[in-house]
CSV table of C-alpha atoms in Angstrom, one decimal:
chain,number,residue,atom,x,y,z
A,145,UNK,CA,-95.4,-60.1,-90.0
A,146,UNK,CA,-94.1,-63.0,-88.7
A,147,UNK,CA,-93.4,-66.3,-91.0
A,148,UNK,CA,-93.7,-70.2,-89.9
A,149,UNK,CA,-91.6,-73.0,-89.2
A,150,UNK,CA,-94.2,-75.6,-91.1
A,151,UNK,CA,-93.4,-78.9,-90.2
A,152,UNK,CA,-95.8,-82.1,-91.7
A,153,UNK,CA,-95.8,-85.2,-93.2
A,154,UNK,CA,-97.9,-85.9,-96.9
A,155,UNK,CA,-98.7,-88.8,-98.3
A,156,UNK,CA,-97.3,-89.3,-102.1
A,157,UNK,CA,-99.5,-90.7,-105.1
A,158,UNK,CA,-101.2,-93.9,-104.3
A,159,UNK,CA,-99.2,-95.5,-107.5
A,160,UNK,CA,-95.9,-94.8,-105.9
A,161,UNK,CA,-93.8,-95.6,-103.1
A,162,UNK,CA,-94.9,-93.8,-99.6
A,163,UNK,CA,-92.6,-91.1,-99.3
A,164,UNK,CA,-92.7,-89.0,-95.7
A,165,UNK,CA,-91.8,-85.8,-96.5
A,166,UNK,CA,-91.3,-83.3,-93.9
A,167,UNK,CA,-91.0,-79.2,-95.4
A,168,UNK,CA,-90.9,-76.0,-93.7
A,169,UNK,CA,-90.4,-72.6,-94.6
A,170,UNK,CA,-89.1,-68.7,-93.8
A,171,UNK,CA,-87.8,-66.4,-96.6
A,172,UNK,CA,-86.2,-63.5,-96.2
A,173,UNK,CA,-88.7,-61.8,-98.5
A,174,UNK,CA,-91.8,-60.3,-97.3
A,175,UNK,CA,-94.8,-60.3,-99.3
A,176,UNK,CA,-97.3,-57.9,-98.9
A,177,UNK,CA,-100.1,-60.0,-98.7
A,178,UNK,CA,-103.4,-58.8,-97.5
A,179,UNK,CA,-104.9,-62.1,-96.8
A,180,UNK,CA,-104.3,-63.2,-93.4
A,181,UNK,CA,-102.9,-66.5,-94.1
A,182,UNK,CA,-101.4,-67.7,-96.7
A,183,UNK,CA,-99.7,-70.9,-97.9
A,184,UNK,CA,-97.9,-71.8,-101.2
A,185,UNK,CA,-96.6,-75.4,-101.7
A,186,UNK,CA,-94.8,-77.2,-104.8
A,187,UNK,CA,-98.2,-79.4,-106.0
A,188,UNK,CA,-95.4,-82.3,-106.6
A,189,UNK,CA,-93.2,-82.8,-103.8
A,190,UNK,CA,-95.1,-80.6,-101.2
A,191,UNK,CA,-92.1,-78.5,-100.4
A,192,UNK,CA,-93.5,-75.4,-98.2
A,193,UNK,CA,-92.9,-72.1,-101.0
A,194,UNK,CA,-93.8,-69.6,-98.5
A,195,UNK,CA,-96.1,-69.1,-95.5
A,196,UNK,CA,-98.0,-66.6,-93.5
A,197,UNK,CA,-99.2,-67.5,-90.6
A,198,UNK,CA,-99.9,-70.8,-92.1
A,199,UNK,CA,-100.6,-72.2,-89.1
A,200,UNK,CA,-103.0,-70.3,-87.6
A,201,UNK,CA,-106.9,-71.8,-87.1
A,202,UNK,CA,-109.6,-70.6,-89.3
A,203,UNK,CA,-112.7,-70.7,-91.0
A,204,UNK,CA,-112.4,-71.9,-94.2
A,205,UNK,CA,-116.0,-71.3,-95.6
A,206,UNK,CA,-116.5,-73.4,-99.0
A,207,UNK,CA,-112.7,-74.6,-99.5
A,208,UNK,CA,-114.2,-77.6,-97.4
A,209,UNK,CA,-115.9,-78.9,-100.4
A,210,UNK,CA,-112.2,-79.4,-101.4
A,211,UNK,CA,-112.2,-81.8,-98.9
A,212,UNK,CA,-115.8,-83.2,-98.8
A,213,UNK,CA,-114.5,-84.2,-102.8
A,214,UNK,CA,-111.6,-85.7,-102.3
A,215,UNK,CA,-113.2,-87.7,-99.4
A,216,UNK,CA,-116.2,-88.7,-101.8
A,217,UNK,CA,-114.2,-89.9,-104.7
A,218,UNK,CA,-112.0,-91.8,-102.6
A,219,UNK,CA,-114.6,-93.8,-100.2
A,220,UNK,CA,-117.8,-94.1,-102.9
A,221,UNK,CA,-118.9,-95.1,-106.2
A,222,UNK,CA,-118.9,-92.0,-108.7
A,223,UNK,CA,-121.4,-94.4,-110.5
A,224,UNK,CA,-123.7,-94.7,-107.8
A,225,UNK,CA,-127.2,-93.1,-107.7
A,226,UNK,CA,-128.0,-90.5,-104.6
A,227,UNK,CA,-131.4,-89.9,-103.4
A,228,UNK,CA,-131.7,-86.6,-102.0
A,229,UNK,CA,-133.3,-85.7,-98.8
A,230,UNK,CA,-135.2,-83.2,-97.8
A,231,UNK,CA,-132.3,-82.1,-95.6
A,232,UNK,CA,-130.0,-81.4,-98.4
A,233,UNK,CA,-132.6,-79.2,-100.1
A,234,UNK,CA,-133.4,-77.2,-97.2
A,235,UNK,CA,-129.4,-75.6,-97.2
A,236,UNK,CA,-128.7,-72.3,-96.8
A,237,UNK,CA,-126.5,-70.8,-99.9
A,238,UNK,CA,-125.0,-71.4,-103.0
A,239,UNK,CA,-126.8,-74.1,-104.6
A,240,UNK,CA,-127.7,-76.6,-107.8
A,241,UNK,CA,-131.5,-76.6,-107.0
A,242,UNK,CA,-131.7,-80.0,-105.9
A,243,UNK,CA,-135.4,-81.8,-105.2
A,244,UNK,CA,-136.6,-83.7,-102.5
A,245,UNK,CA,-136.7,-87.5,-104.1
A,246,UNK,CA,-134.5,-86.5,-106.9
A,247,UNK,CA,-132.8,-89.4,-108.1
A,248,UNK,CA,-128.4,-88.0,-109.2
A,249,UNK,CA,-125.0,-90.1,-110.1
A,250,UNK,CA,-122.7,-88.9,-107.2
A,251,UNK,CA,-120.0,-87.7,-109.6
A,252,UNK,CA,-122.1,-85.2,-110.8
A,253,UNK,CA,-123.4,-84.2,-107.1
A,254,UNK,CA,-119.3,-83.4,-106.8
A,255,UNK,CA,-119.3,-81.5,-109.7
A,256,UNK,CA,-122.2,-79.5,-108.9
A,257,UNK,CA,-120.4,-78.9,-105.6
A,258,UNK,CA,-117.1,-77.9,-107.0
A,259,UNK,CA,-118.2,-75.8,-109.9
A,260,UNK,CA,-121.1,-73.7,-108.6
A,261,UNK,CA,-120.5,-74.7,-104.7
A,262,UNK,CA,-123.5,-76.4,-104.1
A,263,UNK,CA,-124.4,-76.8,-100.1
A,264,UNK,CA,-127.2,-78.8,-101.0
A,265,UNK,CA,-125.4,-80.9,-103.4
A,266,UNK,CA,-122.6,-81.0,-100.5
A,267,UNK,CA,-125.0,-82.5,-97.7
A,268,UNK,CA,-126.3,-85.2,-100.1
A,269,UNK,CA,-122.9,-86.7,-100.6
A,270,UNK,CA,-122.6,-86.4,-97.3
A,271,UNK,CA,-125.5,-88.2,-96.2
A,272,UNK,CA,-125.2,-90.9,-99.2
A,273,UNK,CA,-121.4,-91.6,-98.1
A,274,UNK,CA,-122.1,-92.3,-94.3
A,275,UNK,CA,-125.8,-91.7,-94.1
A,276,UNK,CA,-125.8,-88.4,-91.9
A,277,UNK,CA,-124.3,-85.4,-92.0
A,278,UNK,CA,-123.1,-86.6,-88.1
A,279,UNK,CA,-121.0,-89.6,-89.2
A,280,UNK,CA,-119.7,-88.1,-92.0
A,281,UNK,CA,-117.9,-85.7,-89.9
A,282,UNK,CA,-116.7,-88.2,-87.8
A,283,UNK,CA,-115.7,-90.1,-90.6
A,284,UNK,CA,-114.0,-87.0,-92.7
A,285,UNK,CA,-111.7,-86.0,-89.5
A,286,UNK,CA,-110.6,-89.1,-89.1
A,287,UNK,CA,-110.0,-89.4,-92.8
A,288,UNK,CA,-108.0,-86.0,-92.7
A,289,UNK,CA,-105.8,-87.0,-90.2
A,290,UNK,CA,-105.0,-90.6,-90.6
A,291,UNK,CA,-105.1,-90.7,-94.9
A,292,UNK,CA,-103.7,-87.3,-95.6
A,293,UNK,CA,-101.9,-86.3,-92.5
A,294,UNK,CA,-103.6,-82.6,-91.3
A,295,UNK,CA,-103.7,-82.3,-87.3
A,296,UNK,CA,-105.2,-78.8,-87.3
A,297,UNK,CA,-108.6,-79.5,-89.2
A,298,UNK,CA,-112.1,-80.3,-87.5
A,299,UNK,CA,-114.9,-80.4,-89.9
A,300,UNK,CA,-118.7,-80.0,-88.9
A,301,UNK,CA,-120.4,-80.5,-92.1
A,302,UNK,CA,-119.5,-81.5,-95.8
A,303,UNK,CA,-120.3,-77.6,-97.3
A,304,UNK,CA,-118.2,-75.1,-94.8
A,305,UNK,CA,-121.3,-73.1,-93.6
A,306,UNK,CA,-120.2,-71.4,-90.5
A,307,UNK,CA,-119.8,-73.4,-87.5
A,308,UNK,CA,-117.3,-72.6,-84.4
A,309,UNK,CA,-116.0,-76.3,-84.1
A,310,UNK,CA,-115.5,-76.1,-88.2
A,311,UNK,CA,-111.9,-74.7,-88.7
A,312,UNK,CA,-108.8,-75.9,-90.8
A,313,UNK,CA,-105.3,-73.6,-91.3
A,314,UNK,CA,-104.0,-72.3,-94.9
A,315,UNK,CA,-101.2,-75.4,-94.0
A,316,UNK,CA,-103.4,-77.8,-93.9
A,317,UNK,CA,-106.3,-76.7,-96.6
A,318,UNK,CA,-103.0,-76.8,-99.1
A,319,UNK,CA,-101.6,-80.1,-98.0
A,320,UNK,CA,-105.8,-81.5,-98.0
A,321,UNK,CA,-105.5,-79.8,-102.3
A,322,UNK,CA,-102.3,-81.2,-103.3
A,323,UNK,CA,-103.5,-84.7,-102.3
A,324,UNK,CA,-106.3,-84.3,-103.8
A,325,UNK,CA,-104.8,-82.8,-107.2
A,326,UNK,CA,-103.1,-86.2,-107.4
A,327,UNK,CA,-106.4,-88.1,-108.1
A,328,UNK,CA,-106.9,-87.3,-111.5
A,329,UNK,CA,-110.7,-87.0,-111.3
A,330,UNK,CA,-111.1,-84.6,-109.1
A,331,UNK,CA,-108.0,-82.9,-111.0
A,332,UNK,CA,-110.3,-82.9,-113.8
A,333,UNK,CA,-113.2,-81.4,-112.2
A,334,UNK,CA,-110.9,-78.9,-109.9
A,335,UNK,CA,-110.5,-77.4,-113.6
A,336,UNK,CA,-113.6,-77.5,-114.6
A,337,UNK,CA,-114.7,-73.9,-116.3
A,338,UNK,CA,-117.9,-75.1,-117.3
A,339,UNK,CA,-120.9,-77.7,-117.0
A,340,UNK,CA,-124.1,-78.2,-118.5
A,341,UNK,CA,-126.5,-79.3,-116.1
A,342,UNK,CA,-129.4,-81.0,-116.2
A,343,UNK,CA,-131.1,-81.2,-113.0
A,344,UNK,CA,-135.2,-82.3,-112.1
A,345,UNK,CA,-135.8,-78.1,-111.5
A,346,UNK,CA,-132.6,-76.6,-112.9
A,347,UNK,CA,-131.4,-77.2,-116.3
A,348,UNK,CA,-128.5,-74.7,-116.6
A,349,UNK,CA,-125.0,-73.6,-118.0
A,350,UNK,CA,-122.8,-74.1,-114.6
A,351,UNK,CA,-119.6,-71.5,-114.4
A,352,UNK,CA,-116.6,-72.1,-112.1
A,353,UNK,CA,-117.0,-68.9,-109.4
A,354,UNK,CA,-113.1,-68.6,-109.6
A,355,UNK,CA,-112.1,-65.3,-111.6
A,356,UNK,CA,-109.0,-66.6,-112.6
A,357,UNK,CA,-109.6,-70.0,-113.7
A,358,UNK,CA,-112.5,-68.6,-115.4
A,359,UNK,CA,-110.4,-66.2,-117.3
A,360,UNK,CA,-112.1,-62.8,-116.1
A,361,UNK,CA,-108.5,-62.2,-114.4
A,362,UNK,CA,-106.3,-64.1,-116.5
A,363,UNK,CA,-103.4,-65.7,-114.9
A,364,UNK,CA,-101.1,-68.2,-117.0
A,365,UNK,CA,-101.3,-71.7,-116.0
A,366,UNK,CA,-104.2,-71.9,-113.8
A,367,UNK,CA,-105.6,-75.8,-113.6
A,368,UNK,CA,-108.2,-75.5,-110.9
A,369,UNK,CA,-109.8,-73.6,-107.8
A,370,UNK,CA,-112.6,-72.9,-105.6
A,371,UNK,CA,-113.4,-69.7,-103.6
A,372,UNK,CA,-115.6,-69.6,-100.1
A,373,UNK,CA,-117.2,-66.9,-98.4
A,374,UNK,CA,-119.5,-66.6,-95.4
A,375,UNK,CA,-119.4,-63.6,-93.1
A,376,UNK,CA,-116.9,-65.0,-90.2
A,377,UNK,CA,-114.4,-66.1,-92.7
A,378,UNK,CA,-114.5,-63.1,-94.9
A,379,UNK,CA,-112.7,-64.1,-98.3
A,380,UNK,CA,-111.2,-67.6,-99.0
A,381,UNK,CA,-109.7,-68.9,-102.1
A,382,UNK,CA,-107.5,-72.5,-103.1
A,383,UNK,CA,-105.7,-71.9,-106.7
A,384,UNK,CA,-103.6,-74.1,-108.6
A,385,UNK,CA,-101.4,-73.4,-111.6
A,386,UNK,CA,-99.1,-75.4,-114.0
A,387,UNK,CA,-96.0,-72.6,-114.9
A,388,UNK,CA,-94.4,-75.2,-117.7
A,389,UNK,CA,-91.9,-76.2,-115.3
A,390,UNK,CA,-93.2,-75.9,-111.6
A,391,UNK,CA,-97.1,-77.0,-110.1
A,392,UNK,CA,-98.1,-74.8,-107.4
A,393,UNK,CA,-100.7,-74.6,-105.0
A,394,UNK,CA,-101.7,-71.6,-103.0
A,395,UNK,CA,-104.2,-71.1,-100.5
A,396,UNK,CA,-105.4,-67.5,-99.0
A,397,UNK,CA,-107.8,-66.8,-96.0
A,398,UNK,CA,-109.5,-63.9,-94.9
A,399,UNK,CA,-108.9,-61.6,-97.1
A,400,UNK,CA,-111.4,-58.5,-97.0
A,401,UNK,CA,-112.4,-57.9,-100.4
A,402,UNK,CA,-112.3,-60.1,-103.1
A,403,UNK,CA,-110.0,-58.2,-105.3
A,404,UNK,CA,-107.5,-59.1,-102.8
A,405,UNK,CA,-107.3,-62.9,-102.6
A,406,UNK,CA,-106.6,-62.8,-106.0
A,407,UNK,CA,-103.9,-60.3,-106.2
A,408,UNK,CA,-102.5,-62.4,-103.1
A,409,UNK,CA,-102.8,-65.4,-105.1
A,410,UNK,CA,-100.7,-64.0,-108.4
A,411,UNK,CA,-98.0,-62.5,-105.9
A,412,UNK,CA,-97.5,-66.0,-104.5
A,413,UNK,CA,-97.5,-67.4,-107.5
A,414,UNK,CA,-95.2,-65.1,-109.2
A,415,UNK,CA,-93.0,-65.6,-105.9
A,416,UNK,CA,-92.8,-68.9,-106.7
A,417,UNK,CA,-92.0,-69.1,-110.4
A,418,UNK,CA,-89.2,-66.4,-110.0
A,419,UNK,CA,-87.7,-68.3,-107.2
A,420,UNK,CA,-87.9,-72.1,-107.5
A,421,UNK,CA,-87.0,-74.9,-110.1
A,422,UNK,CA,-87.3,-78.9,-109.6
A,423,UNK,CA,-83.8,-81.1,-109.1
A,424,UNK,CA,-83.8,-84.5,-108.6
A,425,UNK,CA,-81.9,-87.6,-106.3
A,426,UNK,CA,-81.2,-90.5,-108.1
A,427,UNK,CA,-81.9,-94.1,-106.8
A,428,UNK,CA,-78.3,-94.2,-106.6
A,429,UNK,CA,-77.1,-91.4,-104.8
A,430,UNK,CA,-75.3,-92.0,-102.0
A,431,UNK,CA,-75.4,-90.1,-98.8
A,432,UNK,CA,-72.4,-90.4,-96.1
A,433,UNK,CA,-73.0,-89.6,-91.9
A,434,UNK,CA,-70.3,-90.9,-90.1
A,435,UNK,CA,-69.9,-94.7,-90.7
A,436,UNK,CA,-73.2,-94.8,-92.2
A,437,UNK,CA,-74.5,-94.7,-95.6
A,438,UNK,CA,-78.1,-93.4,-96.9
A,439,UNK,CA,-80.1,-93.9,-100.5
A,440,UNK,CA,-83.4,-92.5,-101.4
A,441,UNK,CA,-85.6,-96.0,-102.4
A,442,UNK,CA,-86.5,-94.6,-105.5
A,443,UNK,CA,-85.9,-91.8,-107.8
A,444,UNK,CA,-87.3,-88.5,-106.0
A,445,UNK,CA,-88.0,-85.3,-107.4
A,446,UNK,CA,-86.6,-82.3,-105.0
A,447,UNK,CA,-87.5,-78.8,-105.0
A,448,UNK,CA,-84.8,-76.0,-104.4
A,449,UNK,CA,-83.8,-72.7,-104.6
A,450,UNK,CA,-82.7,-71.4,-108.5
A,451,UNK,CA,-79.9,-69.0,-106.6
A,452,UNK,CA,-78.5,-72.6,-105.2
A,453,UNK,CA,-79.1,-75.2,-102.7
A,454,UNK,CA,-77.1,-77.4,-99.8
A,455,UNK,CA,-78.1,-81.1,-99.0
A,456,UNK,CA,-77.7,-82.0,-95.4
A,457,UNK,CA,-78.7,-85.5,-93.9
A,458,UNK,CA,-78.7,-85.9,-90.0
A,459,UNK,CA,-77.9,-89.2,-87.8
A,460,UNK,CA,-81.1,-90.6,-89.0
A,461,UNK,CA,-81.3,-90.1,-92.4
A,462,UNK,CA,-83.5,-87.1,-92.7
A,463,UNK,CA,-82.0,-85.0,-95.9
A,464,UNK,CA,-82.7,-81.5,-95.3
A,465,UNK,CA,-83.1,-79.1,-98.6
A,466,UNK,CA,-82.1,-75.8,-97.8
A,467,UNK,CA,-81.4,-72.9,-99.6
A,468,UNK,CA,-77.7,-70.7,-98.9
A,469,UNK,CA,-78.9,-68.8,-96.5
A,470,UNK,CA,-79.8,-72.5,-94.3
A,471,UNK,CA,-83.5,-72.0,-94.8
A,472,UNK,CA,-85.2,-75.9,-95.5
A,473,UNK,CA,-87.3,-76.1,-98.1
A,474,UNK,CA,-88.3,-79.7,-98.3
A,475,UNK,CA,-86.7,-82.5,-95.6
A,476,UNK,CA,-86.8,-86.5,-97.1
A,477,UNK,CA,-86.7,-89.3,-95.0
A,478,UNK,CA,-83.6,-91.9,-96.7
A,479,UNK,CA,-83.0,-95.6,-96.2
A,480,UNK,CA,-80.4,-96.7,-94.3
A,481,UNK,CA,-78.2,-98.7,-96.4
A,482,UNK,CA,-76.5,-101.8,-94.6
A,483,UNK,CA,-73.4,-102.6,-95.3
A,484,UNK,CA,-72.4,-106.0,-97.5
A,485,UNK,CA,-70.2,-108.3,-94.9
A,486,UNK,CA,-68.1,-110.0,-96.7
A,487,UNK,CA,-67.9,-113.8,-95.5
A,488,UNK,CA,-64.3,-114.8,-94.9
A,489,UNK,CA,-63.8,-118.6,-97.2
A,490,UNK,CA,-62.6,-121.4,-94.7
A,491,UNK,CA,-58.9,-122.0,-95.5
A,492,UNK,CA,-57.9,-124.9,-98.1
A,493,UNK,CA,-57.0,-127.8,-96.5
A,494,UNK,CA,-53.8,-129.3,-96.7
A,495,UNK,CA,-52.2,-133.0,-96.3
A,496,UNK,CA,-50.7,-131.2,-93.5
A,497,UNK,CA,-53.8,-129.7,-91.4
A,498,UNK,CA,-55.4,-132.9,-92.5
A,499,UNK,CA,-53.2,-135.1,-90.5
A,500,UNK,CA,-54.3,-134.9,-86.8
A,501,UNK,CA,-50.5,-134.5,-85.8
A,502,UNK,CA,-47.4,-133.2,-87.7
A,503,UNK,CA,-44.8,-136.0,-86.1
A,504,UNK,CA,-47.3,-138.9,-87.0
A,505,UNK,CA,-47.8,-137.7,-90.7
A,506,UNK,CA,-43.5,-136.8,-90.9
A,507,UNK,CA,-43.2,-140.4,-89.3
A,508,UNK,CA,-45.7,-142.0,-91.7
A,509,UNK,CA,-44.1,-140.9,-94.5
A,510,UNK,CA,-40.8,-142.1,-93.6
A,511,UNK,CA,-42.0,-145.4,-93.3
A,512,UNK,CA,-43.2,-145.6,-96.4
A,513,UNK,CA,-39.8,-144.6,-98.2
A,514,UNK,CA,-38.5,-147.2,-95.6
A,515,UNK,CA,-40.6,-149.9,-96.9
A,516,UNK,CA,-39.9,-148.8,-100.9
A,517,UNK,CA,-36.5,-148.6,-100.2
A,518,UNK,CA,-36.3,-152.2,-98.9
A,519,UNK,CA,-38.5,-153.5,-102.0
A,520,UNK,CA,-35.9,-152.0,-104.1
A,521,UNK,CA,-33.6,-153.7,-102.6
A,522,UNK,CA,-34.8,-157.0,-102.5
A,523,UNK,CA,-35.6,-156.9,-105.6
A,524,UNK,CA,-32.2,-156.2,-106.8
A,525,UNK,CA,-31.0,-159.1,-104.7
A,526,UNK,CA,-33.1,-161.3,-105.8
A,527,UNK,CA,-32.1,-160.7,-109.4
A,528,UNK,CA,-28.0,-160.8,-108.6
A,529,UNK,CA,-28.2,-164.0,-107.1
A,530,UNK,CA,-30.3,-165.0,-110.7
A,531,UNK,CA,-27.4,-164.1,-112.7
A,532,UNK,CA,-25.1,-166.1,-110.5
């Protein structure tokens, strides 16, 4: 099995400074994962935990609705009302029973497509975001790459119902989930266990479909997921978990049974617990190559190895995180700090410099004792010839 160099670039929260960060990731370690890709990132600073094949294109099935979410919340109204279509109702799959006609408030359309994975509820966000299920996929891909940075993703439609153009990676499906998990209302629903819903043909108690944020195979920590299935993608599954001192996201693909994306998913995140803690750069910290001198613009929170870690910053300011044995975790771009030229005062000038030649001020000045001299003199004269 074969690890990853990952290389990509995630934007930070919306409330902070942009941050590029750049991670990538090859332990020594081999976990016996029986998913077929895998990717575990810190949920925080986006550093890459562990990979497996991580690259590699595939279907994702329902972890689009991850996506489709994120998309929703960030480009509507979550107060606005969505008509459904007949379209929307006619989807194949897991859904909340929508009517044609029926009249919903498109946050609980992205509920009902998070919690019970609604296709139908999927396609009417879709089509009340940009009006078709066309545009909206034109719209979400460019959204993907140009907001949140993926390169690997096309998306066909809003629900992940199989379609050959309609592929992401385990990279990019964690990257697309740890942006979202920084919006805090589709953190809120992403952790959702339960919903009553009251729909125009379905009034019903909705569960979450995930077995471990549900509780039916406990895990400690767990604050939100989503599972996908359809026959080309086999098993899918996006977790995330809160260990007291470390937030993790994991993603699995094709995994053959479902036991197995869940055992995957707790051997990551074991992985990750035993092996990783948070440091952090101050504002201050300065960092020397060559002549030149680089700060981070603002406090940053690192992750590193627990056994130790070595900071490295190239020519151009990229600080590498690596572990001992020179794996990088998690790569930062810095500022270049100028340096402060000090201005050199003009010299004080003197009677000296003043004078536009030496001889005429040494000749001026004897002229003037001359002249004193002679007062003096005269004056004394004056007052002999008195006292005669």
């Amino acid at each position: 099995m074969k690890k990853l160099l990952i290389l990509f670039f995630v934007i930070y929260l919306s409330s902070t400074p942009k941050i590029d960060v750049l991670a990538q990731s090859s332990q020594d370690q081999e976990l016996q994962l029986k998913s077929e890709a895998a990717a575990l990132l810190d949920t925080e600073t986006n550093a890459v935990l562990y990979a497996k094949n991580a690259d590699q294109r595939m279907y994702p099935a329902s972890l689009t609705k991850i996506a489709t979410a994120i998309y929703a919340i960030d480009k509507g109204d979550l107060d606005s009302i969505v008509q459904v279509s007949a379209n929307a109702v006619r989807q194949d799959g897991t859904r909340v029973y929508l009517e044609e006609g029926e009249q919903v408030p498109l946050k609980k359309l992205i509920q009902g497509m998070l919690i019970n994975s609604g296709n139908d509820a999927a396609v009417a966000i879709a089509e009340h975001i940009d009006g078709s299920v066309e545009k909206f996929s034109e719209n979400i891909n460019q959204y993907l790459q140009t907001v949140i940075g993926v390169k690997n993703t096309h998306f066909a439609n809003p629900n992940g119902l199989f379609d050959e153009n309609h592929y992401t990676t385990a990279m990019d499906l964690a990257i697309i989930t740890n942006y979202a998990m920084k919006n805090p209302v589709f953190a809120e629903i992403f952790g959702t266990k339960e919903l009553q819903w009251q729909g125009q043909s379905w009034q019903t108690q909705l569960y979450t479909h995930h077995l471990m944020l549900k509780g039916e195979l406990p895990y400690p920590g767990i604050t939100g997921g989503k599972t996908g299935y359809v026959t080309e993608s086999k098993q899918t599954l996006a977790t995330t978990v809160d260990n007291g001192n470390l937030k993790m996201t994991a993603v699995v693909l094709k995994s053959d049974l479902k036991k197995d994306k869940y055992d995957d998913t707790a051997m990551l995140f074991d992985y990750g617990t035993a092996h990783f803690q948070h440091a952090s750069i101050k504002q201050g910290d300065i960092f020397k190559v060559d002549d030149k001198d680089f700060v981070p613009d603002h406090d940053l929170m690192i992750t590193e190895e627990k056994d130790g870690a070595v900071k490295k910053v190239d020519e151009n300011g990229l600080l590498s995180i690596e572990n001992k044995s020179g794996q990088v975790l998690q790569q930062v771009q810095l500022t270049y700090k100028k340096p402060i030229v000090k201005k050199e005062l003009p010299k004080k000038q003197t009677k000296e410099s003043s004078s536009s030649s030496p001889l005429v001020y040494s000749a001026g000045g004897f002229g003037l004792i001359l002249i004193a001299f002679i007062a003096i003199l005269f004056g004394a004269g004056r007052k002999f010839n008195r006292n005669l």
